[in-house]
Structures are given as C-alpha cells and as structure tokens.
mmCIF file of C-alpha atoms in Angstrom:
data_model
loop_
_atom_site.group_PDB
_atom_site.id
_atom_site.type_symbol
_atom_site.label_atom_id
_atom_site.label_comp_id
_atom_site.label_asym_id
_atom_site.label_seq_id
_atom_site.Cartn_x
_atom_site.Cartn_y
_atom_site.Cartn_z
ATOM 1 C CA UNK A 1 0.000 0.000 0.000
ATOM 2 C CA UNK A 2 3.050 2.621 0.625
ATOM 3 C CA UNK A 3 4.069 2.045 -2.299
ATOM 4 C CA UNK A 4 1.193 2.699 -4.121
ATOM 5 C CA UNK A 5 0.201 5.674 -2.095
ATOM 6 C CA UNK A 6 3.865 7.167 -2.838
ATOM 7 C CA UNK A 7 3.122 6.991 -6.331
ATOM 8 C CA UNK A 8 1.310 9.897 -7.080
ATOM 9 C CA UNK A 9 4.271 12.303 -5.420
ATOM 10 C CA UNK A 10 6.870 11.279 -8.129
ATOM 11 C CA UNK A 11 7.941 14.050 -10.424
ATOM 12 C CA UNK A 12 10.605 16.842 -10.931
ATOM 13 C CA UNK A 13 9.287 18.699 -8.171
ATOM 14 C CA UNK A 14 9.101 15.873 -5.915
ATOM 15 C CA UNK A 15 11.612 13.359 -3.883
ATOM 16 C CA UNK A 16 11.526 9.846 -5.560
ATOM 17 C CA UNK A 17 9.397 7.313 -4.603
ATOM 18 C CA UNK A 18 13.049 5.418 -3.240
ATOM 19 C CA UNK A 19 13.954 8.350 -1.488
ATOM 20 C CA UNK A 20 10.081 9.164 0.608
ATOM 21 C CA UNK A 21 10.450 5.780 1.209
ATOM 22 C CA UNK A 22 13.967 5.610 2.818
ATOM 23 C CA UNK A 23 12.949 9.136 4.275
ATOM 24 C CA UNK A 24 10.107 7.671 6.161
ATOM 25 C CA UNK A 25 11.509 4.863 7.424
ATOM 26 C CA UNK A 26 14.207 7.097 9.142
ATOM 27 C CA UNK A 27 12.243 9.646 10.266
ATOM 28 C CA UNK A 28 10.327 6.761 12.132
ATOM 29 C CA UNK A 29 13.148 5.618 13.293
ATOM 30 C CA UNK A 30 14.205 8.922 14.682
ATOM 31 C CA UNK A 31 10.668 9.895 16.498
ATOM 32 C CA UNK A 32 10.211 5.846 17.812
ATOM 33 C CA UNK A 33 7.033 5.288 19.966
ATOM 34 C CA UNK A 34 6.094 8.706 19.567
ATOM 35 C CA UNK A 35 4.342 7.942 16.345
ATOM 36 C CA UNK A 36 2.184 4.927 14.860
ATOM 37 C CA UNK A 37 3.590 5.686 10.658
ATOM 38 C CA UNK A 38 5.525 8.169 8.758
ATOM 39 C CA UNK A 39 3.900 8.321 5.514
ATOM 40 C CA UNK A 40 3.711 10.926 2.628
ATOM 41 C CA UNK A 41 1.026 12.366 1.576
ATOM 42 C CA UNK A 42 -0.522 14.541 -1.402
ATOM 43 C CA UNK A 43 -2.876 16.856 0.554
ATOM 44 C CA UNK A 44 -0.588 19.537 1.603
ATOM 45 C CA UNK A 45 0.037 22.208 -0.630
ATOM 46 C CA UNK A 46 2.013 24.812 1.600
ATOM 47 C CA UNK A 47 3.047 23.211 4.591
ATOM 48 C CA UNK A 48 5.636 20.506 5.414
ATOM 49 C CA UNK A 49 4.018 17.929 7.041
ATOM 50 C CA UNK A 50 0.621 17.305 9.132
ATOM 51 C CA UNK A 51 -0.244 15.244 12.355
ATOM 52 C CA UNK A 52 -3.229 12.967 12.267
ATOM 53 C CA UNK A 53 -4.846 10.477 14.543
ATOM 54 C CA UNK A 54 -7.950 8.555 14.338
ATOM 55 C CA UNK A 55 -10.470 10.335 16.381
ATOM 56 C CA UNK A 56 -8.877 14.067 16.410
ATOM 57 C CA UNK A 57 -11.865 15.789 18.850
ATOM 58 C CA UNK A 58 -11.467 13.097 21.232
ATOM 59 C CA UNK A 59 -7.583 13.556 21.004
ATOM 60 C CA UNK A 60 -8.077 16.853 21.868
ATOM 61 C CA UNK A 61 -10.314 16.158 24.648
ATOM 62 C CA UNK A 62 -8.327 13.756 26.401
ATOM 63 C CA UNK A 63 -5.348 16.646 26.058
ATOM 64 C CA UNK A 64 -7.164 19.176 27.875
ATOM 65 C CA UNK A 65 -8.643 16.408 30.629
ATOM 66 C CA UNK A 66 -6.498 13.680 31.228
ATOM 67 C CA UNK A 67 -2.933 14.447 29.585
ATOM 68 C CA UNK A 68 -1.566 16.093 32.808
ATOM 69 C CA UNK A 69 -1.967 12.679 34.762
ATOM 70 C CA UNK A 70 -0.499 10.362 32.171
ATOM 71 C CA UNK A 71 3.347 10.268 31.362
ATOM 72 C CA UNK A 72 4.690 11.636 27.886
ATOM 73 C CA UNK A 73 4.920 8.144 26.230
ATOM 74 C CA UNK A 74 1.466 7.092 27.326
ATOM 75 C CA UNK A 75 -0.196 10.122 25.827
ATOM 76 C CA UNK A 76 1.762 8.989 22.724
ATOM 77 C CA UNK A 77 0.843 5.483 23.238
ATOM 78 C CA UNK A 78 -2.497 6.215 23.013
ATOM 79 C CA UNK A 79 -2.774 8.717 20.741
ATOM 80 C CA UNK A 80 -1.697 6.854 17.768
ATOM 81 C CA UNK A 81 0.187 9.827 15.621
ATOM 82 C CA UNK A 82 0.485 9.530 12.122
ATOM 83 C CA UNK A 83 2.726 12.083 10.562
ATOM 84 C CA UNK A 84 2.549 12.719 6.830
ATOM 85 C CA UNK A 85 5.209 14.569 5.445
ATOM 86 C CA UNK A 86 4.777 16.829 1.759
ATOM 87 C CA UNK A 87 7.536 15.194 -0.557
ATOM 88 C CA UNK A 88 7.368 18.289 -2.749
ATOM 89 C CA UNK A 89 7.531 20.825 -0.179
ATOM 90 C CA UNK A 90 11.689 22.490 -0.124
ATOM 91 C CA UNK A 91 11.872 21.736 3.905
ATOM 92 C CA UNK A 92 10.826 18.031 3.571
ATOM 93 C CA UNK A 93 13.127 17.693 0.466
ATOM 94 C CA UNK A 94 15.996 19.697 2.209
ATOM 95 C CA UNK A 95 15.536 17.051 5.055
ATOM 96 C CA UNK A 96 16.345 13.913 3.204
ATOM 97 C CA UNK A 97 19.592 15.546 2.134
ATOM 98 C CA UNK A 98 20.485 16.378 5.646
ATOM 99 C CA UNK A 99 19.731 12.897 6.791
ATOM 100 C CA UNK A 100 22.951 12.082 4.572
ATOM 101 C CA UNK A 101 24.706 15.024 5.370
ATOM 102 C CA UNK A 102 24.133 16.549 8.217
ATOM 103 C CA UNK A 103 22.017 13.845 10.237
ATOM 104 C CA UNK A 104 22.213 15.530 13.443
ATOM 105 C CA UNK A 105 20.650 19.063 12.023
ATOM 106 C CA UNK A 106 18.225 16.639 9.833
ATOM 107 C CA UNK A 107 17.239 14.685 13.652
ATOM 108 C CA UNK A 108 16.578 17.783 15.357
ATOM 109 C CA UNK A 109 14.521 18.861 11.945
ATOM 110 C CA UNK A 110 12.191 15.851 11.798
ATOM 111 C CA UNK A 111 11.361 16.574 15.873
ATOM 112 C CA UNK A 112 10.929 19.918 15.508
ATOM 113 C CA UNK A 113 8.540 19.615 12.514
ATOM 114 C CA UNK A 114 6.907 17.060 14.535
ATOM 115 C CA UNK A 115 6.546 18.928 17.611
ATOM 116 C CA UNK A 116 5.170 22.014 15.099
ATOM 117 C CA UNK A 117 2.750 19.789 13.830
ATOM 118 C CA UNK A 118 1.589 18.628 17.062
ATOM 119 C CA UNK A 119 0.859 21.998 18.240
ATOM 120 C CA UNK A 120 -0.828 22.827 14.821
ATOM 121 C CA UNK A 121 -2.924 19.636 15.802
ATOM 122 C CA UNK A 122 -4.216 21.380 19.127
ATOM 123 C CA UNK A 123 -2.416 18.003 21.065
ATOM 124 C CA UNK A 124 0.285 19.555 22.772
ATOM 125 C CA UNK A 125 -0.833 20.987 26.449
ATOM 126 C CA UNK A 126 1.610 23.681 26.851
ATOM 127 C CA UNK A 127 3.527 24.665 23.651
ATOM 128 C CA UNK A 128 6.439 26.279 25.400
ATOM 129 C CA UNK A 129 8.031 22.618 26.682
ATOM 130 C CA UNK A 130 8.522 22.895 22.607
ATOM 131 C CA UNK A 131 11.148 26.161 23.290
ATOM 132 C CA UNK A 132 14.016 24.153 24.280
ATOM 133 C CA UNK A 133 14.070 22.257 21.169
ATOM 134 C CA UNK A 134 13.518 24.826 19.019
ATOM 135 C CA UNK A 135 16.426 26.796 20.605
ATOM 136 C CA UNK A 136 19.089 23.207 19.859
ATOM 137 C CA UNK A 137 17.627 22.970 16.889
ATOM 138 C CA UNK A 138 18.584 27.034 15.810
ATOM 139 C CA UNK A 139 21.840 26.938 17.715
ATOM 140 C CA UNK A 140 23.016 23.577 15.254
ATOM 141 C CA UNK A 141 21.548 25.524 12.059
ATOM 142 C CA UNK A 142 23.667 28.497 12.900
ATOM 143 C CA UNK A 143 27.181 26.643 13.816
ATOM 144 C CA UNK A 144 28.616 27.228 10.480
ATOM 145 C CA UNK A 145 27.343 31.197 10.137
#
C-alpha cells in the first residue's frame, strides 16, 4: 500500500518514490514510539508535514482532561500519531539531504517539525516545553554562520 500511495508524489518537483520511502523509514526511526507511521502524503500544498490520529476531537479532549496525569509516552501510546510529510515541499526535500549530510541538524529537523505539527494539531498541552528544542535545533543551524 506505501508504495502505491507514494506513487502519485513522483515528479521533478518531488523526492523519488526510493527516497520518501527511505525518508520515512528514518524519520520513524528517529521519532520511535512517539508515532504509529511516517507516511507521505498529497494533501498539503504549503506546509511541510501534518499530524493525524484517528479520532482528532477526542484527542483533543483527552489533552485538555487527562494528559496532565499520564506520562509523555502514554499520551503517545495512546494517541496513535500519524505524521505525513509533503515530498514536494523544499523543507521536507531539504531534510532527506540532511539525513545524509548533516544527520544531526536533519534529527533535530524531523522533531521539531513534529513537535510544530503537534501543536498545529491542538495536542500539545503547553507549547512552550517545545522552546528548548527549538532553541538546539537554531543553535546547530547556525554553527557554520
């Protein structure tokens, strides 16, 4: 089914099918339990990447209820996150070269576009535990300027 769903992303504007793929699997690799799936996806026109899970108002609800009782990899345990990532958008694309690169700066990347898409979601409780990555994630972008 990846495959065929990575399919529709190929073209000059796009990374190859071999390369979402390989992209995904790291990404997943880098996040772990915190998400279900990496997969791409052709519904994003502007941004990045997306966070989904299967029942997003009852997400929400059990953020805003029960979140400050359970530990970090519960809530991600039982949230399920899927996160879909653009393959034609310059950030995503940018990404899979740093993963060869630069895979430190392309790690703190994927969870910082993760954590961004989290908030976007409306599942994060307080958005500013999200400042301290941000901050390792500027002070690696900047080490060469």
């Amino acid at each position: 089914i990846f495959i065929i769903i990575t399919f529709f992303f190929v073209g000059d504007d796009s990374l190859k099918r071999s390369e979402i793929n390989d992209l995904s699997a790291w990404i997943k690799e880098k996040l772990g339990d915190k998400v279900a799936a990496v997969t791409a996806t052709s519904r994003l026109e502007s941004h990045p990447c997306v966070v989904t899970v299967e029942e997003m108002a009852a997400a929400r609800h059990f953020i805003r209820t029960q979140s400050h009782s359970v530990s970090e990899d519960r809530r991600y345990a039982i949230l399920q996150p899927k996160f879909e990532i653009n393959p034609k958008h310059p950030i995503i694309k940018k990404m899979y070269t740093l993963m060869g690169t630069n895979p430190v700066l392309g790690e703190l990347l994927a969870k910082q576009l993760f954590a961004n898409s989290m908030v976007g979601a409306g599942l994060v409780e307080d958005p500013r535990t999200l400042l301290t990555s941000m901050n390792d994630l500027l002070v690696k972008a900047l080490e060469k300027h």
